[in-house]
Amino acid sequence: MTTPQSASIAARLRAATLDALKATGIAFGLFVVMVGLRTDIGPTGALLLRTRWPDVAALCAAVFILRLVLALSVRPQQAAVTPARWAAGLSRAGLLFGPALLALALILPFIPGIGRYELDLGILVLTYVMLGWGLNIVVGLAGLLDLGYVAFYAVGAYSYALLAQYFGLSFWICLPLAGILAAFWGVLLGFPVLRLRGDYLAIVTLAFGEIIRIVLLNWVSLTGGPNGISGIPRPTFFGLPFSMGGGPGTFAGFFGLEPNPSHRVIFLYYLILALALLTNWVAMRIRRQPIGRAWEALREDEVACRALGINITNTKLTAFALGAMFAGFAGAFFATRQAFISPESFTFIESAIILAIVVLGGLGSQIGIAVAAIVMIGGFELFRDLDEYRMLVFGGAMVLIMVLRPRGLVGSRSPSVLLGARRE
Amino acid sequence: MAYALQQLINGISLGMIYGLIAVGYTMVYGIIGMINFAHGDIFMVGAFIALIAILSLMSSDLMGGPAAILLVLAISMAFTALYGWTVERIAYRPLRGSFRLAPLISAIGMSIVLQNFVQVSQGARVKPLEPQLRGGVELMRDGDFVVQLSYMQILIIVSTLAVLAVFTWLVTQTALGRAMRACEQDRRMASLLGINTDRTISLAFVIGAALAAVAGTLYLLRYGIADFFMGFIVGVKAFTAAVLGGIGSLPGAVLGGLLIGLIETFWSAYFSVQYKDVAAFSILALTLVFLPTGLLGRQEIEKV
Amino acid sequence: MSAALQPAAGTEILEVKSLSMRFGGLLAVDGVDFQVQRGSITALIGPNGAGKTTVFNCITGFYRPTAGQIRLRRADGSVAALQTLKDHRIARAGVARTFQNIRLFAGMTVLENLLIAQHIKLQKATGFGIGAMLGLSGYRAAEAEAIDRAAEWLRAIGLLDRADDIAGGLPYGAQRRLEIARAMCTMPALLCLDEPAAGLNPRESDDLAKLLVSIRDGTATASPPTSVLLIEHDMGIVMRISDHVVVLDHGRKIAEGPPDQVRNDRHVIAAYLGEDEEG
């Protein structure tokens, strides 16, 4: 603040208060019905109304204070500079942060105090990291908003479950098959619709996601319908099962270890870590290649791509199929880990969560996605009581990020090729 | 024959609800060229506000008769319109001129927020509402099968037509309507000509939300249930209606709504109820791929 | 300006024949014929709404013409019927274009913009992604060659030192030049420019004129001489560098010929001065 005159302070204060009062009025209008009057199902089954005026008052007060603080603190210049500086700092920290995170992920199972629960949580987070990295190929690189990503996750999961059930194929054969099948479905669904404009594409992919779920739900003879498929074979250590018996043909027997149920969990943990890292490696590698650059060019300007001779439908299709393939891998992993799948696991909400992770991670930033998955999945898992608010926070954060910093929170894009580096 | 006639009546009354919501999609799309992903959830909010209004009136013994239903409609429209306004103000207005995907992602975020806000504030359970309007007019009898036009369906058809009549007047005869159409043609030019485009866009959201509130109220009264997730499927279907009718075209939205309502009803009646949503989703995909301008839409000429 | 070499007769690279384009009820282009000679700079001029951009979009495949033919005769003698090709095929057939409102890949670097222009060639060298994924030498060589070509063009447009900067951050004039360089990196037979001088200051316009002449003559880089077709409002540039000028008005060709001749054509003067010529 530079020598502010008291008059201008008073004027500012008055304007801010007025503004805050206006916002509070609107908040009151929004909350008075929806929060103030709660519908409950009474003992007779009829609906009853319960009043909650204090909650409305509290919410209005919160809006008033927040708005007042915001109006008083935000200055135009500051608002423009701070995020950029913050991001630059973050990206510098990111150089060390990434490897540190990777190292932590690698040794996690052997850190004292990390038990079964923590490892399961780690597996869950890593599944979302992998899905986020896979979807990032489609959304972050190619700029195609895919709202039905979970459909390919489902295709992968059901592929493994059904192949194992009907043909007795092992996980290690099914894993690539699940990815290939999911990619195949990606091509099949993508081919007719990838010509559409971005927003149409979004809603059509959403429709496809729902169609696949509804088919899984109703094709009872094949998929078991809402009951799902259970008894899906657990993975083996390249042929050696994790068995409590500990015979010579088992993992424990082969390596001469005491049979322990945590072996399988640790193995699953490393399996998903490897799959996630594979996703990351492929995505990073491809980004530096013609096809990856073409994806990014598509995201920037389709018309210009066409003028340069790039077949945009095929280029989009490769991104779509590759993203779908990784979802298929993740799906097969999910099936073997849970040993049970049902259509309930593949609702639109899942697609929305994965998209939210990609968006919060900064649309294109690999490390950002990992952090977003850790915070949003791991964080809420740790604070179970807040579970009700999880999606509210997800949705709110998506809006907030788009409004404040649409190109993402973490760092800026690193070029896929440098002239300078080559000359040196 | 009688069965088909009954399905026709059911389909039209359902289609009118879709049409009301579709108008909101198409109007916003026409003006700012984005899919208001949260519009289905605005419909859901409308249904909830109507539910709460009905319960309040019931608790003071005022519920019953057309006046009460009109009052419920008015309350729902007013409060839902405020939601529509707020959504635009918070999630869309700051993003004008941002990169391509930003408004769409923000809209999806807003949709998630609305759903979960209602889930947190009103609970996740499906709210049943006993029928408020019983009986109907018997149209014809075929053996045991009675074709009935229920009072509820009459209410849906009459109030939809009334609301659409007012809406049409608003868009074609008033200064607001002219401003909206001007923004549709060329927003930059409209603002140069002294039209307050921000206000016009806000009003489009307010009107769209009010129409969705009418749809929500009617849906609640007809089907007797409300839950926080109801806007998702209904929203996608209404969007399908808007696309089928030709996005940007207001009569097209109503026409599309009626078609979707009829297709869904007849599909459920003659083929399979389980796959009725698949029917709607498939129509969406097929329309976009083979008839992207819809039935009444204009051909868009790409400007390079 | 160096004296333009007169092209040998009968060596047209582009032939537009009775081209028409109708939008709904509006006949935007009505039976236009003209040719672009190999090794020439041909300008398409006319008042606003004359149909220049529409003709341009037909040639570059962004519109499919209602009637007429557009033939591209390549150096090897083969002929491509452009009106039947999809837009990305047209670029592959040897027609590159720029846009009235610059369309760079704004979030990517200058060098990346130029590499994307060589996508077709590079993609072939990757062996559908597999070779490049594994870092095989065939791809490395192709990429090195592509970078060399990009660097050559960057030198030609004076942006070599900005190669690793974000394209969207360049000054306006540099963005215009970069867009031309990007089009040239597709190694076209014909370069189509949509108002390349729009928004440039006199100095930049002058540089542009020199660049276009050097592209035509093949002196800008090691690339062979390239024919140029441009739409331009800046008559100074048109008159100075064009070998041939085609004038459109109300969707019809009203005159064509060397700049001096066109400048004194009474139809052209009338069209520009707004006299009613349609009686």
PDB file of C-alpha atoms in Angstrom, chain A residues 26 29-35 37-41 45-49 52 139 142-145 147 192-193 195-200 202-204 206-208 210-211 214-215 218-219 298-299 302-303 306 348-349 352 355 359 363 388-389 391-392 394-396 398-399 402-403 406-407, chain B residues 29 33-35 37 45 48-49 51-52 55-56 79 82-83 85-86 90-91 94-95 98-102 104-106 108-110 112-113 115-123 125-129 229 232-233 236 239 243 247 274-275 277-278 281-282 284-285 288-289 292 300 302 304:
ATOM      1  CA  ILE A  26     -27.831 -13.398  -3.633  1.00  0.00           C
ATOM      2  CA  GLY A  29     -31.733 -16.206  -2.205  1.00  0.00           C
ATOM      3  CA  LEU A  30     -29.779 -19.295  -3.165  1.00  0.00           C
ATOM      4  CA  PHE A  31     -29.665 -20.875   0.255  1.00  0.00           C
ATOM      5  CA  VAL A  32     -32.898 -19.866   1.932  1.00  0.00           C
ATOM      6  CA  VAL A  33     -34.911 -22.578   0.220  1.00  0.00           C
ATOM      7  CA  MET A  34     -32.339 -25.238  -0.546  1.00  0.00           C
ATOM      8  CA  VAL A  35     -30.526 -25.112   2.778  1.00  0.00           C
ATOM      9  CA  LEU A  37     -35.753 -26.049   4.369  1.00  0.00           C
ATOM     10  CA  ARG A  38     -34.644 -29.637   4.383  1.00  0.00           C
ATOM     11  CA  THR A  39     -36.875 -32.396   3.086  1.00  0.00           C
ATOM     12  CA  ASP A  40     -36.733 -35.515   5.178  1.00  0.00           C
ATOM     13  CA  ILE A  41     -38.561 -38.756   4.761  1.00  0.00           C
ATOM     14  CA  GLY A  45     -42.795 -42.509   4.433  1.00  0.00           C
ATOM     15  CA  ALA A  46     -44.214 -39.068   3.745  1.00  0.00           C
ATOM     16  CA  LEU A  47     -41.936 -36.081   3.366  1.00  0.00           C
ATOM     17  CA  LEU A  48     -41.425 -33.656   6.212  1.00  0.00           C
ATOM     18  CA  LEU A  49     -39.815 -30.258   6.210  1.00  0.00           C
ATOM     19  CA  ARG A  52     -32.335 -24.923   9.367  1.00  0.00           C
ATOM     20  CA  VAL A 139      -7.591 -34.120 -23.061  1.00  0.00           C
ATOM     21  CA  ALA A 142      -4.864 -33.573 -28.065  1.00  0.00           C
ATOM     22  CA  GLY A 143      -7.449 -31.232 -26.543  1.00  0.00           C
ATOM     23  CA  LEU A 144     -10.322 -33.676 -26.976  1.00  0.00           C
ATOM     24  CA  LEU A 145     -12.742 -33.525 -24.093  1.00  0.00           C
ATOM     25  CA  LEU A 147     -16.385 -37.521 -20.848  1.00  0.00           C
ATOM     26  CA  PRO A 192     -17.649 -41.523 -36.442  1.00  0.00           C
ATOM     27  CA  VAL A 193     -17.567 -38.800 -33.807  1.00  0.00           C
ATOM     28  CA  ARG A 195     -15.014 -35.092 -36.676  1.00  0.00           C
ATOM     29  CA  LEU A 196     -17.375 -33.269 -34.342  1.00  0.00           C
ATOM     30  CA  ARG A 197     -16.634 -29.970 -32.676  1.00  0.00           C
ATOM     31  CA  GLY A 198     -15.180 -30.114 -29.180  1.00  0.00           C
ATOM     32  CA  ASP A 199     -18.353 -29.610 -27.198  1.00  0.00           C
ATOM     33  CA  TYR A 200     -20.350 -32.058 -29.276  1.00  0.00           C
ATOM     34  CA  ALA A 202     -17.752 -34.181 -25.121  1.00  0.00           C
ATOM     35  CA  ILE A 203     -21.426 -34.962 -24.930  1.00  0.00           C
ATOM     36  CA  VAL A 204     -21.252 -37.830 -27.412  1.00  0.00           C
ATOM     37  CA  LEU A 206     -20.592 -39.062 -22.374  1.00  0.00           C
ATOM     38  CA  ALA A 207     -23.451 -40.776 -24.188  1.00  0.00           C
ATOM     39  CA  PHE A 208     -21.165 -43.631 -25.274  1.00  0.00           C
ATOM     40  CA  GLU A 210     -23.527 -44.382 -20.518  1.00  0.00           C
ATOM     41  CA  ILE A 211     -24.504 -46.725 -23.356  1.00  0.00           C
ATOM     42  CA  ILE A 214     -26.341 -49.643 -19.568  1.00  0.00           C
ATOM     43  CA  VAL A 215     -25.445 -52.540 -21.846  1.00  0.00           C
ATOM     44  CA  ASN A 218     -28.709 -55.287 -18.880  1.00  0.00           C
ATOM     45  CA  TRP A 219     -26.827 -57.986 -20.755  1.00  0.00           C
ATOM     46  CA  LEU A 298      -4.605 -29.996 -32.962  1.00  0.00           C
ATOM     47  CA  ARG A 299      -5.326 -28.687 -29.504  1.00  0.00           C
ATOM     48  CA  GLU A 302      -7.422 -27.566 -36.034  1.00  0.00           C
ATOM     49  CA  VAL A 303      -7.875 -25.391 -39.084  1.00  0.00           C
ATOM     50  CA  ARG A 306      -5.700 -29.156 -41.945  1.00  0.00           C
ATOM     51  CA  PHE A 348     -20.185 -41.016 -15.153  1.00  0.00           C
ATOM     52  CA  ILE A 349     -18.966 -39.858 -11.751  1.00  0.00           C
ATOM     53  CA  ALA A 352     -15.802 -36.830 -13.919  1.00  0.00           C
ATOM     54  CA  LEU A 355     -11.277 -35.497 -15.672  1.00  0.00           C
ATOM     55  CA  VAL A 359      -7.887 -30.496 -14.953  1.00  0.00           C
ATOM     56  CA  LEU A 363      -4.110 -30.073 -18.271  1.00  0.00           C
ATOM     57  CA  GLU A 388     -19.960 -36.220   1.389  1.00  0.00           C
ATOM     58  CA  TYR A 389     -18.165 -33.073   0.349  1.00  0.00           C
ATOM     59  CA  MET A 391     -17.455 -34.206  -5.225  1.00  0.00           C
ATOM     60  CA  LEU A 392     -18.525 -30.745  -4.152  1.00  0.00           C
ATOM     61  CA  PHE A 394     -13.942 -31.561  -7.001  1.00  0.00           C
ATOM     62  CA  GLY A 395     -16.537 -29.633  -8.959  1.00  0.00           C
ATOM     63  CA  GLY A 396     -15.819 -26.359  -7.212  1.00  0.00           C
ATOM     64  CA  MET A 398     -12.697 -27.410 -11.512  1.00  0.00           C
ATOM     65  CA  VAL A 399     -14.622 -24.178 -11.849  1.00  0.00           C
ATOM     66  CA  MET A 402     -10.801 -22.627 -15.060  1.00  0.00           C
ATOM     67  CA  VAL A 403     -11.653 -19.147 -13.805  1.00  0.00           C
ATOM     68  CA  PRO A 406      -7.269 -22.199 -17.182  1.00  0.00           C
ATOM     69  CA  ARG A 407      -3.939 -23.475 -18.445  1.00  0.00           C
TER      70      ARG A 407
ATOM     71  CA  TYR B  29     -25.916 -22.074 -27.316  1.00  0.00           C
ATOM     72  CA  GLY B  33     -22.005 -20.924 -28.461  1.00  0.00           C
ATOM     73  CA  MET B  34     -21.448 -23.179 -25.472  1.00  0.00           C
ATOM     74  CA  ILE B  35     -23.240 -26.175 -24.058  1.00  0.00           C
ATOM     75  CA  PHE B  37     -23.664 -28.527 -19.094  1.00  0.00           C
ATOM     76  CA  VAL B  45     -32.884 -27.585  -8.627  1.00  0.00           C
ATOM     77  CA  PHE B  48     -36.418 -29.475  -5.568  1.00  0.00           C
ATOM     78  CA  ILE B  49     -37.542 -25.919  -4.997  1.00  0.00           C
ATOM     79  CA  LEU B  51     -40.966 -29.856  -3.854  1.00  0.00           C
ATOM     80  CA  ILE B  52     -40.064 -27.676  -0.910  1.00  0.00           C
ATOM     81  CA  LEU B  55     -44.385 -29.168   1.287  1.00  0.00           C
ATOM     82  CA  SER B  56     -44.455 -25.681   2.802  1.00  0.00           C
ATOM     83  CA  PHE B  79     -35.513 -19.112  -7.132  1.00  0.00           C
ATOM     84  CA  LEU B  82     -31.448 -16.958  -9.424  1.00  0.00           C
ATOM     85  CA  TYR B  83     -29.472 -20.187  -9.674  1.00  0.00           C
ATOM     86  CA  TRP B  85     -27.999 -16.248 -13.054  1.00  0.00           C
ATOM     87  CA  THR B  86     -25.431 -17.237 -10.430  1.00  0.00           C
ATOM     88  CA  ILE B  90     -19.564 -17.437 -11.392  1.00  0.00           C
ATOM     89  CA  ALA B  91     -18.600 -20.101 -13.878  1.00  0.00           C
ATOM     90  CA  PRO B  94     -15.107 -14.852 -16.298  1.00  0.00           C
ATOM     91  CA  LEU B  95     -14.198 -17.306 -19.043  1.00  0.00           C
ATOM     92  CA  SER B  98     -10.529 -18.064 -22.488  1.00  0.00           C
ATOM     93  CA  PHE B  99      -9.248 -21.133 -24.264  1.00  0.00           C
ATOM     94  CA  ARG B 100     -11.594 -23.474 -26.068  1.00  0.00           C
ATOM     95  CA  LEU B 101     -12.166 -26.135 -23.442  1.00  0.00           C
ATOM     96  CA  ALA B 102     -12.350 -23.811 -20.436  1.00  0.00           C
ATOM     97  CA  LEU B 104     -16.949 -26.618 -21.075  1.00  0.00           C
ATOM     98  CA  ILE B 105     -14.833 -27.878 -18.187  1.00  0.00           C
ATOM     99  CA  SER B 106     -16.163 -25.127 -15.976  1.00  0.00           C
ATOM    100  CA  ILE B 108     -19.010 -29.745 -16.016  1.00  0.00           C
ATOM    101  CA  GLY B 109     -17.576 -28.554 -12.714  1.00  0.00           C
ATOM    102  CA  MET B 110     -20.679 -26.472 -12.104  1.00  0.00           C
ATOM    103  CA  ILE B 112     -20.985 -31.507 -10.272  1.00  0.00           C
ATOM    104  CA  VAL B 113     -21.243 -28.659  -7.762  1.00  0.00           C
ATOM    105  CA  GLN B 115     -25.618 -32.021  -7.868  1.00  0.00           C
ATOM    106  CA  ASN B 116     -23.522 -32.386  -4.794  1.00  0.00           C
ATOM    107  CA  PHE B 117     -24.737 -29.196  -3.217  1.00  0.00           C
ATOM    108  CA  VAL B 118     -28.258 -30.593  -3.393  1.00  0.00           C
ATOM    109  CA  GLN B 119     -27.051 -33.968  -2.192  1.00  0.00           C
ATOM    110  CA  VAL B 120     -25.420 -32.392   0.834  1.00  0.00           C
ATOM    111  CA  SER B 121     -28.231 -29.963   1.602  1.00  0.00           C
ATOM    112  CA  GLN B 122     -31.199 -32.182   0.847  1.00  0.00           C
ATOM    113  CA  GLY B 123     -29.831 -35.687   1.271  1.00  0.00           C
ATOM    114  CA  ARG B 125     -32.332 -40.359  -0.896  1.00  0.00           C
ATOM    115  CA  VAL B 126     -35.025 -40.213  -3.543  1.00  0.00           C
ATOM    116  CA  LYS B 127     -37.841 -37.961  -2.352  1.00  0.00           C
ATOM    117  CA  PRO B 128     -41.288 -39.332  -3.043  1.00  0.00           C
ATOM    118  CA  LEU B 129     -44.200 -36.924  -3.415  1.00  0.00           C
ATOM    119  CA  PHE B 229     -29.113 -36.970  -9.824  1.00  0.00           C
ATOM    120  CA  PHE B 232     -28.234 -35.836 -15.542  1.00  0.00           C
ATOM    121  CA  ILE B 233     -30.254 -38.165 -17.752  1.00  0.00           C
ATOM    122  CA  VAL B 236     -28.774 -35.269 -21.767  1.00  0.00           C
ATOM    123  CA  PHE B 239     -29.804 -31.659 -25.034  1.00  0.00           C
ATOM    124  CA  VAL B 243     -29.517 -31.027 -31.223  1.00  0.00           C
ATOM    125  CA  ILE B 247     -29.211 -26.281 -31.998  1.00  0.00           C
ATOM    126  CA  GLN B 274     -34.119 -51.050 -19.880  1.00  0.00           C
ATOM    127  CA  TYR B 275     -32.684 -49.688 -23.078  1.00  0.00           C
ATOM    128  CA  ASP B 277     -31.870 -44.340 -22.362  1.00  0.00           C
ATOM    129  CA  VAL B 278     -29.729 -46.116 -24.937  1.00  0.00           C
ATOM    130  CA  PHE B 281     -28.212 -41.549 -26.464  1.00  0.00           C
ATOM    131  CA  SER B 282     -28.013 -43.319 -29.807  1.00  0.00           C
ATOM    132  CA  LEU B 284     -27.893 -38.059 -30.039  1.00  0.00           C
ATOM    133  CA  ALA B 285     -24.860 -39.732 -31.590  1.00  0.00           C
ATOM    134  CA  LEU B 288     -24.587 -35.373 -34.527  1.00  0.00           C
ATOM    135  CA  VAL B 289     -22.840 -37.616 -37.008  1.00  0.00           C
ATOM    136  CA  PRO B 292     -25.317 -32.086 -37.316  1.00  0.00           C
ATOM    137  CA  GLU B 300     -22.985 -23.192 -40.397  1.00  0.00           C
ATOM    138  CA  GLU B 302     -16.955 -22.235 -41.452  1.00  0.00           C
ATOM    139  CA  VAL B 304     -11.376 -19.229 -42.048  1.00  0.00           C
TER     140      VAL B 304
END
